Amino acid sequence: MATTGQSSSTSIKLAEILLHEGLITQEQLQTAIETQRRNPEQQLGAILIKDKAVSDKDLALALSKTLNIPYASRESDMLSPAGDQELNKILAEDFCRKNHVLPLFRHANALKVAVADPTNVLLLENLRLMTGLYIQRLVASYSDIEANISLLFGAGGSQLKSAVEASYENRGEVIVKKESEAKLSLDNLVASAEKAPVINLTDLLILQAVKDRA
């Protein structure tokens, strides 16, 4: 679990890099730090981007240059997760979105990941402990990581989670499924998620299994 000291240390290192590269002013930094104090769960880089103090891409490029870490973007193959390694089972989707991390490739005892803030030593250590693997890092923009997380886990990932939650909330409700409804398309299933949560859960599980075999 992150401590205030560890979080502050990460923010200071990132701030030093951005100030050194002339990408932000001291005033912009101070405003972002005050925001982070009120919302400690937010990363400093994400706050600066939201405040339009620095662009998403410029921040990633500055970190890559200063730390001598390869930069990966959606335009390059470097940010494409390996399709045959079931990387979506190594790290949870919620964890990836919260920490802006994307698993890319596993080889032997090493896992290559893209992170938005490679100065976050605590995150890298947590990744090592969670996976039991040596972590190799690339740096990428927040937006590119977020987009490829969606590609890795698919729209069905979030829909499946919502369906599970809805089914538990409606355990006592008996829903009778007509035979014709078995031919519903994925689009229709997603659209009808809120109306028939238990049915939606069953169908999404089947469809997810089909996708995993493909």
Short mmCIF file of N, CA and C in Angstrom, two decimals, residues 124-196:
data_model
loop_
_atom_site.label_atom_id
_atom_site.label_comp_id
_atom_site.label_asym_id
_atom_site.label_seq_id
_atom_site.Cartn_x
_atom_site.Cartn_y
_atom_site.Cartn_z
N LEU A 124 6.04 -0.29 -9.70
CA LEU A 124 6.89 -1.32 -10.30
C LEU A 124 7.16 -2.45 -9.31
N GLU A 125 7.36 -2.09 -8.06
CA GLU A 125 7.58 -3.12 -7.03
C GLU A 125 6.31 -3.93 -6.81
N ASN A 126 5.16 -3.28 -6.81
CA ASN A 126 3.90 -4.00 -6.66
C ASN A 126 3.67 -4.96 -7.82
N LEU A 127 4.03 -4.53 -9.02
CA LEU A 127 3.90 -5.39 -10.19
C LEU A 127 4.78 -6.63 -10.04
N ARG A 128 5.99 -6.43 -9.57
CA ARG A 128 6.91 -7.56 -9.37
C ARG A 128 6.36 -8.55 -8.35
N LEU A 129 5.83 -8.02 -7.25
CA LEU A 129 5.30 -8.88 -6.20
C LEU A 129 4.02 -9.60 -6.65
N MET A 130 3.17 -8.90 -7.41
CA MET A 130 1.91 -9.48 -7.85
C MET A 130 2.11 -10.59 -8.88
N THR A 131 3.08 -10.40 -9.78
CA THR A 131 3.27 -11.34 -10.88
C THR A 131 4.38 -12.36 -10.61
N GLY A 132 5.29 -12.03 -9.70
CA GLY A 132 6.44 -12.89 -9.47
C GLY A 132 7.43 -12.83 -10.61
N LEU A 133 7.33 -11.79 -11.43
CA LEU A 133 8.18 -11.65 -12.61
C LEU A 133 9.04 -10.39 -12.53
N TYR A 134 10.16 -10.42 -13.24
CA TYR A 134 11.00 -9.23 -13.37
C TYR A 134 10.29 -8.26 -14.32
N ILE A 135 10.19 -6.99 -13.93
CA ILE A 135 9.42 -6.02 -14.71
C ILE A 135 10.33 -5.17 -15.59
N GLN A 136 10.06 -5.22 -16.89
CA GLN A 136 10.74 -4.35 -17.86
C GLN A 136 9.75 -3.27 -18.29
N ARG A 137 10.16 -2.02 -18.25
CA ARG A 137 9.21 -0.93 -18.48
C ARG A 137 9.46 -0.17 -19.77
N LEU A 138 8.37 0.22 -20.37
CA LEU A 138 8.35 1.19 -21.45
C LEU A 138 7.50 2.35 -20.94
N VAL A 139 7.64 3.50 -21.56
CA VAL A 139 6.79 4.63 -21.18
C VAL A 139 5.85 4.94 -22.35
N ALA A 140 4.61 5.23 -22.03
CA ALA A 140 3.62 5.57 -23.04
C ALA A 140 2.68 6.62 -22.47
N SER A 141 1.93 7.26 -23.33
CA SER A 141 1.01 8.30 -22.87
C SER A 141 -0.18 7.68 -22.15
N TYR A 142 -0.80 8.47 -21.29
CA TYR A 142 -1.98 8.01 -20.56
C TYR A 142 -3.07 7.56 -21.54
N SER A 143 -3.31 8.36 -22.56
CA SER A 143 -4.41 8.06 -23.48
C SER A 143 -4.15 6.80 -24.29
N ASP A 144 -2.90 6.59 -24.72
CA ASP A 144 -2.58 5.38 -25.49
C ASP A 144 -2.70 4.13 -24.63
N ILE A 145 -2.26 4.22 -23.39
CA ILE A 145 -2.38 3.08 -22.48
C ILE A 145 -3.84 2.76 -22.24
N GLU A 146 -4.64 3.78 -21.98
CA GLU A 146 -6.07 3.57 -21.73
C GLU A 146 -6.75 2.92 -22.92
N ALA A 147 -6.42 3.38 -24.12
CA ALA A 147 -7.03 2.83 -25.33
C ALA A 147 -6.66 1.36 -25.52
N ASN A 148 -5.40 1.02 -25.28
CA ASN A 148 -4.97 -0.36 -25.49
C ASN A 148 -5.39 -1.29 -24.36
N ILE A 149 -5.67 -0.73 -23.19
CA ILE A 149 -6.26 -1.54 -22.13
C ILE A 149 -7.64 -2.03 -22.59
N SER A 150 -8.38 -1.13 -23.24
CA SER A 150 -9.70 -1.50 -23.75
C SER A 150 -9.58 -2.59 -24.81
N LEU A 151 -8.53 -2.52 -25.63
CA LEU A 151 -8.32 -3.54 -26.65
C LEU A 151 -7.94 -4.87 -26.02
N LEU A 152 -7.11 -4.82 -24.99
CA LEU A 152 -6.65 -6.05 -24.33
C LEU A 152 -7.79 -6.79 -23.65
N PHE A 153 -8.59 -6.05 -22.89
CA PHE A 153 -9.65 -6.69 -22.11
C PHE A 153 -10.97 -6.76 -22.88
N GLY A 154 -11.12 -5.90 -23.88
CA GLY A 154 -12.34 -5.92 -24.68
C GLY A 154 -13.51 -5.28 -23.96
N ALA A 155 -14.50 -4.85 -24.74
CA ALA A 155 -15.70 -4.23 -24.15
C ALA A 155 -16.42 -5.22 -23.26
N GLY A 156 -16.29 -6.51 -23.58
CA GLY A 156 -16.97 -7.53 -22.79
C GLY A 156 -16.48 -7.60 -21.37
N GLY A 157 -15.22 -7.17 -21.12
CA GLY A 157 -14.69 -7.23 -19.77
C GLY A 157 -15.51 -6.41 -18.81
N SER A 158 -15.74 -5.15 -19.12
CA SER A 158 -16.52 -4.28 -18.25
C SER A 158 -17.99 -4.71 -18.22
N GLN A 159 -18.49 -5.14 -19.37
CA GLN A 159 -19.88 -5.60 -19.42
C GLN A 159 -20.08 -6.83 -18.56
N LEU A 160 -19.08 -7.75 -18.57
CA LEU A 160 -19.19 -8.96 -17.79
C LEU A 160 -19.22 -8.64 -16.30
N LYS A 161 -18.34 -7.70 -15.88
CA LYS A 161 -18.31 -7.31 -14.48
C LYS A 161 -19.66 -6.70 -14.06
N SER A 162 -20.22 -5.85 -14.91
CA SER A 162 -21.50 -5.23 -14.59
C SER A 162 -22.60 -6.28 -14.51
N ALA A 163 -22.51 -7.27 -15.39
CA ALA A 163 -23.53 -8.31 -15.39
C ALA A 163 -23.47 -9.15 -14.13
N VAL A 164 -22.23 -9.44 -13.67
CA VAL A 164 -22.07 -10.21 -12.43
C VAL A 164 -22.69 -9.47 -11.26
N GLU A 165 -22.38 -8.17 -11.16
CA GLU A 165 -22.92 -7.36 -10.07
C GLU A 165 -24.43 -7.30 -10.13
N ALA A 166 -24.97 -7.14 -11.33
CA ALA A 166 -26.41 -7.05 -11.49
C ALA A 166 -27.10 -8.36 -11.12
N SER A 167 -26.45 -9.49 -11.45
CA SER A 167 -27.06 -10.78 -11.17
C SER A 167 -27.16 -11.03 -9.67
N TYR A 168 -26.16 -10.60 -8.92
CA TYR A 168 -26.20 -10.76 -7.47
C TYR A 168 -27.29 -9.89 -6.84
N GLU A 169 -27.48 -8.72 -7.41
CA GLU A 169 -28.51 -7.82 -6.89
C GLU A 169 -29.91 -8.35 -7.17
N ASN A 170 -30.02 -9.22 -8.17
CA ASN A 170 -31.34 -9.70 -8.57
C ASN A 170 -31.47 -11.22 -8.42
N ARG A 171 -30.83 -11.77 -7.39
CA ARG A 171 -30.85 -13.22 -7.20
C ARG A 171 -32.26 -13.78 -7.08
N GLY A 172 -33.11 -13.04 -6.37
CA GLY A 172 -34.44 -13.56 -6.09
C GLY A 172 -35.37 -13.48 -7.28
N GLU A 173 -34.95 -12.78 -8.31
CA GLU A 173 -35.84 -12.56 -9.45
C GLU A 173 -35.67 -13.67 -10.47
N VAL A 174 -36.76 -14.31 -10.84
CA VAL A 174 -36.72 -15.39 -11.82
C VAL A 174 -37.05 -14.82 -13.19
N ILE A 175 -36.14 -15.02 -14.12
CA ILE A 175 -36.33 -14.50 -15.47
C ILE A 175 -36.43 -15.67 -16.44
N VAL A 176 -37.52 -15.73 -17.16
CA VAL A 176 -37.73 -16.81 -18.11
C VAL A 176 -37.24 -16.37 -19.47
N LYS A 177 -36.36 -17.16 -20.05
CA LYS A 177 -35.77 -16.82 -21.35
C LYS A 177 -36.45 -17.59 -22.46
N LYS A 178 -36.93 -16.89 -23.44
CA LYS A 178 -37.56 -17.52 -24.58
C LYS A 178 -36.49 -18.11 -25.50
N GLU A 179 -36.87 -19.16 -26.22
CA GLU A 179 -35.93 -19.84 -27.08
C GLU A 179 -35.39 -18.92 -28.16
N SER A 180 -36.22 -18.03 -28.67
CA SER A 180 -35.79 -17.13 -29.74
C SER A 180 -34.73 -16.16 -29.28
N GLU A 181 -34.68 -15.88 -27.96
CA GLU A 181 -33.72 -14.90 -27.45
C GLU A 181 -32.31 -15.46 -27.47
N ALA A 182 -32.17 -16.77 -27.66
CA ALA A 182 -30.85 -17.39 -27.68
C ALA A 182 -30.02 -16.93 -28.87
N LYS A 183 -30.70 -16.37 -29.87
CA LYS A 183 -30.00 -15.93 -31.07
C LYS A 183 -29.68 -14.45 -31.06
N LEU A 184 -29.83 -13.82 -29.90
CA LEU A 184 -29.52 -12.39 -29.81
C LEU A 184 -28.07 -12.15 -30.18
N SER A 185 -27.81 -11.07 -30.91
CA SER A 185 -26.44 -10.70 -31.25
C SER A 185 -25.77 -10.08 -30.04
N LEU A 186 -24.43 -9.94 -30.08
CA LEU A 186 -23.70 -9.33 -28.98
C LEU A 186 -24.18 -7.91 -28.76
N ASP A 187 -24.45 -7.18 -29.83
CA ASP A 187 -24.92 -5.80 -29.69
C ASP A 187 -26.24 -5.75 -28.94
N ASN A 188 -27.13 -6.68 -29.26
CA ASN A 188 -28.43 -6.70 -28.59
C ASN A 188 -28.28 -7.10 -27.12
N LEU A 189 -27.33 -8.00 -26.85
CA LEU A 189 -27.10 -8.40 -25.46
C LEU A 189 -26.61 -7.23 -24.63
N VAL A 190 -25.68 -6.47 -25.19
CA VAL A 190 -25.16 -5.31 -24.47
C VAL A 190 -26.26 -4.30 -24.24
N ALA A 191 -27.11 -4.10 -25.26
CA ALA A 191 -28.18 -3.11 -25.15
C ALA A 191 -29.22 -3.52 -24.12
N SER A 192 -29.39 -4.84 -23.95
CA SER A 192 -30.42 -5.30 -23.02
C SER A 192 -29.87 -5.64 -21.65
N ALA A 193 -28.61 -5.24 -21.38
CA ALA A 193 -27.94 -5.61 -20.13
C ALA A 193 -28.73 -5.19 -18.91
N GLU A 194 -29.23 -3.97 -18.90
CA GLU A 194 -29.91 -3.46 -17.71
C GLU A 194 -31.27 -4.10 -17.52
N LYS A 195 -31.89 -4.58 -18.60
CA LYS A 195 -33.23 -5.13 -18.52
C LYS A 195 -33.22 -6.57 -18.00
N ALA A 196 -32.20 -7.33 -18.35
CA ALA A 196 -32.17 -8.73 -17.96
C ALA A 196 -30.78 -9.11 -17.48
#
